[in-house]
Amino acid sequence: GAVVSQHPSWVICKSGTSVKIECRSLDFQATTMFWYRQFPKQSLMLMATSNEGSKATYEQGVEKDKFLINHASLTLSTLTVTSAHPEDSSFYICSANGLQGISTDTQYFGPGTRLTVL
Amino acid sequence: EDQVTQSPEALRLQEGESSSLNCSYTVSGLRGLFWYRQDPGKGPEFLFTLYSAGEEKEKERLKATLTKKESFLHITAPKPEDSATYLCAVPKELNGSSNTGKLIFGQGTTLQVKP
């Protein structure tokens, strides 16, 4: 149980284009989903927190117009990197907290999406 | 300010050589401590949650323990497949009381087990 998937697992795009990353909780309903960014050999950096049906809360320094988050259901959240530039290249990871039947304290992580912007 | 510090930053062991990883934290009121394992190019994999001092949890060659100020991840007779980065995290509180659901992560300990 507690499986989180992400799609795509990697993506290469041209500078100026937008990229959408999906995060799904496969076998549980998630009260909250989180989006992280990770640079090589560094720990996870929280970008934003999203709850189903409401606006995402962004961490300080994260541009909300740059990183659009939509949490349409209890099992799906999407992160869209708009007008991507090479500095947006990174490893993006989502996580989800359980609603019931799964610990509501524990975050379960997806496998990550490697974004490369040329 | 809430902080999580892991040590050592990197650890090299021979197969079968047991050791411990440390995670020390400073939070006003602990609402759980989480251990994750992360392999290169993958998302963190949940290992353990500990809630109170004195609590211990085991999974295969791993045992996590918790005191009031720190947690240890003991690795007994490690194998090369235990090589990974181990992360610990604690919940981030807002105004000392409410649970934000967010986690504060340590920088991780990268473990390499050589055959």
PDB file of N, CA and C in Angstrom, chain A residues 73-111:
ATOM      1  N   SER A  73      -8.231  16.365  -7.457  1.00  0.00           N
ATOM      2  CA  SER A  73      -8.941  15.312  -6.734  1.00  0.00           C
ATOM      3  C   SER A  73      -8.068  14.815  -5.598  1.00  0.00           C
ATOM      4  N   LEU A  74      -8.604  13.882  -4.820  1.00  0.00           N
ATOM      5  CA  LEU A  74      -7.858  13.347  -3.681  1.00  0.00           C
ATOM      6  C   LEU A  74      -6.754  12.383  -4.109  1.00  0.00           C
ATOM      7  N   THR A  75      -6.636  12.147  -5.407  1.00  0.00           N
ATOM      8  CA  THR A  75      -5.595  11.235  -5.869  1.00  0.00           C
ATOM      9  C   THR A  75      -4.698  11.837  -6.941  1.00  0.00           C
ATOM     10  N   LEU A  76      -4.919  13.107  -7.298  1.00  0.00           N
ATOM     11  CA  LEU A  76      -4.149  13.686  -8.390  1.00  0.00           C
ATOM     12  C   LEU A  76      -3.770  15.138  -8.124  1.00  0.00           C
ATOM     13  N   SER A  77      -2.481  15.415  -8.267  1.00  0.00           N
ATOM     14  CA  SER A  77      -1.987  16.788  -8.241  1.00  0.00           C
ATOM     15  C   SER A  77      -1.055  16.960  -9.428  1.00  0.00           C
ATOM     16  N   THR A  78      -1.076  18.149 -10.022  1.00  0.00           N
ATOM     17  CA  THR A  78      -0.178  18.398 -11.150  1.00  0.00           C
ATOM     18  C   THR A  78       0.656  19.644 -10.887  1.00  0.00           C
ATOM     19  N   LEU A  79       1.882  19.575 -11.374  1.00  0.00           N
ATOM     20  CA  LEU A  79       2.802  20.712 -11.306  1.00  0.00           C
ATOM     21  C   LEU A  79       3.139  21.088 -12.740  1.00  0.00           C
ATOM     22  N   THR A  80       2.876  22.330 -13.109  1.00  0.00           N
ATOM     23  CA  THR A  80       3.230  22.808 -14.439  1.00  0.00           C
ATOM     24  C   THR A  80       4.330  23.842 -14.302  1.00  0.00           C
ATOM     25  N   VAL A  81       5.445  23.561 -14.947  1.00  0.00           N
ATOM     26  CA  VAL A  81       6.546  24.516 -14.997  1.00  0.00           C
ATOM     27  C   VAL A  81       6.332  25.355 -16.252  1.00  0.00           C
ATOM     28  N   THR A  82       5.992  26.611 -16.075  1.00  0.00           N
ATOM     29  CA  THR A  82       5.661  27.463 -17.212  1.00  0.00           C
ATOM     30  C   THR A  82       6.904  28.181 -17.734  1.00  0.00           C
ATOM     31  N   SER A  83       6.952  28.346 -19.043  1.00  0.00           N
ATOM     32  CA  SER A  83       8.068  29.039 -19.692  1.00  0.00           C
ATOM     33  C   SER A  83       9.393  28.586 -19.075  1.00  0.00           C
ATOM     34  N   ALA A  84       9.633  27.309 -19.204  1.00  0.00           N
ATOM     35  CA  ALA A  84      10.805  26.709 -18.552  1.00  0.00           C
ATOM     36  C   ALA A  84      12.115  27.256 -19.126  1.00  0.00           C
ATOM     37  N   HIS A  85      13.085  27.385 -18.246  1.00  0.00           N
ATOM     38  CA  HIS A  85      14.421  27.825 -18.638  1.00  0.00           C
ATOM     39  C   HIS A  85      15.431  26.833 -18.096  1.00  0.00           C
ATOM     40  N   PRO A  86      16.652  26.852 -18.597  1.00  0.00           N
ATOM     41  CA  PRO A  86      17.646  25.864 -18.145  1.00  0.00           C
ATOM     42  C   PRO A  86      17.819  25.805 -16.637  1.00  0.00           C
ATOM     43  N   GLU A  87      17.656  26.931 -15.956  1.00  0.00           N
ATOM     44  CA  GLU A  87      17.823  26.916 -14.495  1.00  0.00           C
ATOM     45  C   GLU A  87      16.698  26.176 -13.780  1.00  0.00           C
ATOM     46  N   ASP A  88      15.638  25.859 -14.515  1.00  0.00           N
ATOM     47  CA  ASP A  88      14.541  25.055 -13.936  1.00  0.00           C
ATOM     48  C   ASP A  88      14.839  23.561 -14.008  1.00  0.00           C
ATOM     49  N   SER A  89      15.902  23.209 -14.686  1.00  0.00           N
ATOM     50  CA  SER A  89      16.290  21.804 -14.770  1.00  0.00           C
ATOM     51  C   SER A  89      16.583  21.284 -13.372  1.00  0.00           C
ATOM     52  N   SER A  90      15.950  20.190 -13.031  1.00  0.00           N
ATOM     53  CA  SER A  90      16.094  19.662 -11.675  1.00  0.00           C
ATOM     54  C   SER A  90      15.345  18.343 -11.576  1.00  0.00           C
ATOM     55  N   PHE A  91      15.376  17.771 -10.392  1.00  0.00           N
ATOM     56  CA  PHE A  91      14.629  16.554 -10.081  1.00  0.00           C
ATOM     57  C   PHE A  91      13.434  16.983  -9.230  1.00  0.00           C
ATOM     58  N   TYR A  92      12.238  16.747  -9.726  1.00  0.00           N
ATOM     59  CA  TYR A  92      11.019  17.152  -9.028  1.00  0.00           C
ATOM     60  C   TYR A  92      10.345  15.917  -8.430  1.00  0.00           C
ATOM     61  N   ILE A  93      10.025  16.000  -7.147  1.00  0.00           N
ATOM     62  CA  ILE A  93       9.439  14.855  -6.451  1.00  0.00           C
ATOM     63  C   ILE A  93       8.161  15.308  -5.755  1.00  0.00           C
ATOM     64  N   CYS A  94       7.133  14.484  -5.850  1.00  0.00           N
ATOM     65  CA  CYS A  94       5.907  14.788  -5.108  1.00  0.00           C
ATOM     66  C   CYS A  94       5.760  13.794  -3.963  1.00  0.00           C
ATOM     67  N   SER A  95       4.948  14.162  -2.999  1.00  0.00           N
ATOM     68  CA  SER A  95       4.625  13.246  -1.915  1.00  0.00           C
ATOM     69  C   SER A  95       3.178  13.460  -1.510  1.00  0.00           C
ATOM     70  N   ALA A  96       2.639  12.515  -0.776  1.00  0.00           N
ATOM     71  CA  ALA A  96       1.247  12.604  -0.363  1.00  0.00           C
ATOM     72  C   ALA A  96       1.082  12.078   1.045  1.00  0.00           C
ATOM     73  N   ASN A  97       0.195  12.741   1.822  1.00  0.00           N
ATOM     74  CA  ASN A  97      -0.223  12.237   3.132  1.00  0.00           C
ATOM     75  C   ASN A  97      -1.508  11.459   2.963  1.00  0.00           C
ATOM     76  N   GLY A  98      -1.700  10.472   3.793  1.00  0.00           N
ATOM     77  CA  GLY A  98      -2.900   9.658   3.699  1.00  0.00           C
ATOM     78  C   GLY A  98      -4.119  10.335   4.296  1.00  0.00           C
ATOM     79  N   LEU A  99      -5.286   9.926   3.835  1.00  0.00           N
ATOM     80  CA  LEU A  99      -6.556  10.448   4.364  1.00  0.00           C
ATOM     81  C   LEU A  99      -7.075   9.518   5.442  1.00  0.00           C
ATOM     82  N   GLN A 100      -7.194   8.265   5.102  1.00  0.00           N
ATOM     83  CA  GLN A 100      -7.607   7.289   6.101  1.00  0.00           C
ATOM     84  C   GLN A 100      -7.103   5.922   5.681  1.00  0.00           C
ATOM     85  N   GLY A 101      -6.892   5.109   6.658  1.00  0.00           N
ATOM     86  CA  GLY A 101      -6.375   3.779   6.363  1.00  0.00           C
ATOM     87  C   GLY A 101      -4.869   3.776   6.178  1.00  0.00           C
ATOM     88  N   ILE A 102      -4.355   4.932   5.851  1.00  0.00           N
ATOM     89  CA  ILE A 102      -2.913   5.109   5.755  1.00  0.00           C
ATOM     90  C   ILE A 102      -2.553   6.210   6.743  1.00  0.00           C
ATOM     91  N   SER A 103      -1.373   6.117   7.366  1.00  0.00           N
ATOM     92  CA  SER A 103      -0.983   7.134   8.335  1.00  0.00           C
ATOM     93  C   SER A 103      -1.141   8.535   7.765  1.00  0.00           C
ATOM     94  N   THR A 104      -1.823   9.383   8.520  1.00  0.00           N
ATOM     95  CA  THR A 104      -2.006  10.754   8.055  1.00  0.00           C
ATOM     96  C   THR A 104      -0.781  11.602   8.330  1.00  0.00           C
ATOM     97  N   ASP A 105       0.170  11.047   9.095  1.00  0.00           N
ATOM     98  CA  ASP A 105       1.383  11.809   9.386  1.00  0.00           C
ATOM     99  C   ASP A 105       2.474  11.573   8.356  1.00  0.00           C
ATOM    100  N   THR A 106       2.499  10.397   7.803  1.00  0.00           N
ATOM    101  CA  THR A 106       3.620  10.011   6.962  1.00  0.00           C
ATOM    102  C   THR A 106       3.449  10.485   5.535  1.00  0.00           C
ATOM    103  N   GLN A 107       4.508  11.015   4.973  1.00  0.00           N
ATOM    104  CA  GLN A 107       4.510  11.379   3.565  1.00  0.00           C
ATOM    105  C   GLN A 107       5.090  10.217   2.750  1.00  0.00           C
ATOM    106  N   TYR A 108       4.367   9.865   1.712  1.00  0.00           N
ATOM    107  CA  TYR A 108       4.816   8.818   0.796  1.00  0.00           C
ATOM    108  C   TYR A 108       5.205   9.491  -0.516  1.00  0.00           C
ATOM    109  N   PHE A 109       6.388   9.161  -0.985  1.00  0.00           N
ATOM    110  CA  PHE A 109       6.962   9.888  -2.115  1.00  0.00           C
ATOM    111  C   PHE A 109       6.800   9.155  -3.434  1.00  0.00           C
ATOM    112  N   GLY A 110       6.688   9.948  -4.481  1.00  0.00           N
ATOM    113  CA  GLY A 110       6.713   9.407  -5.823  1.00  0.00           C
ATOM    114  C   GLY A 110       8.148   9.146  -6.245  1.00  0.00           C
ATOM    115  N   PRO A 111       8.319   8.553  -7.423  1.00  0.00           N
ATOM    116  CA  PRO A 111       9.664   8.199  -7.894  1.00  0.00           C
ATOM    117  C   PRO A 111      10.454   9.376  -8.463  1.00  0.00           C
TER     118      PRO A 111
END
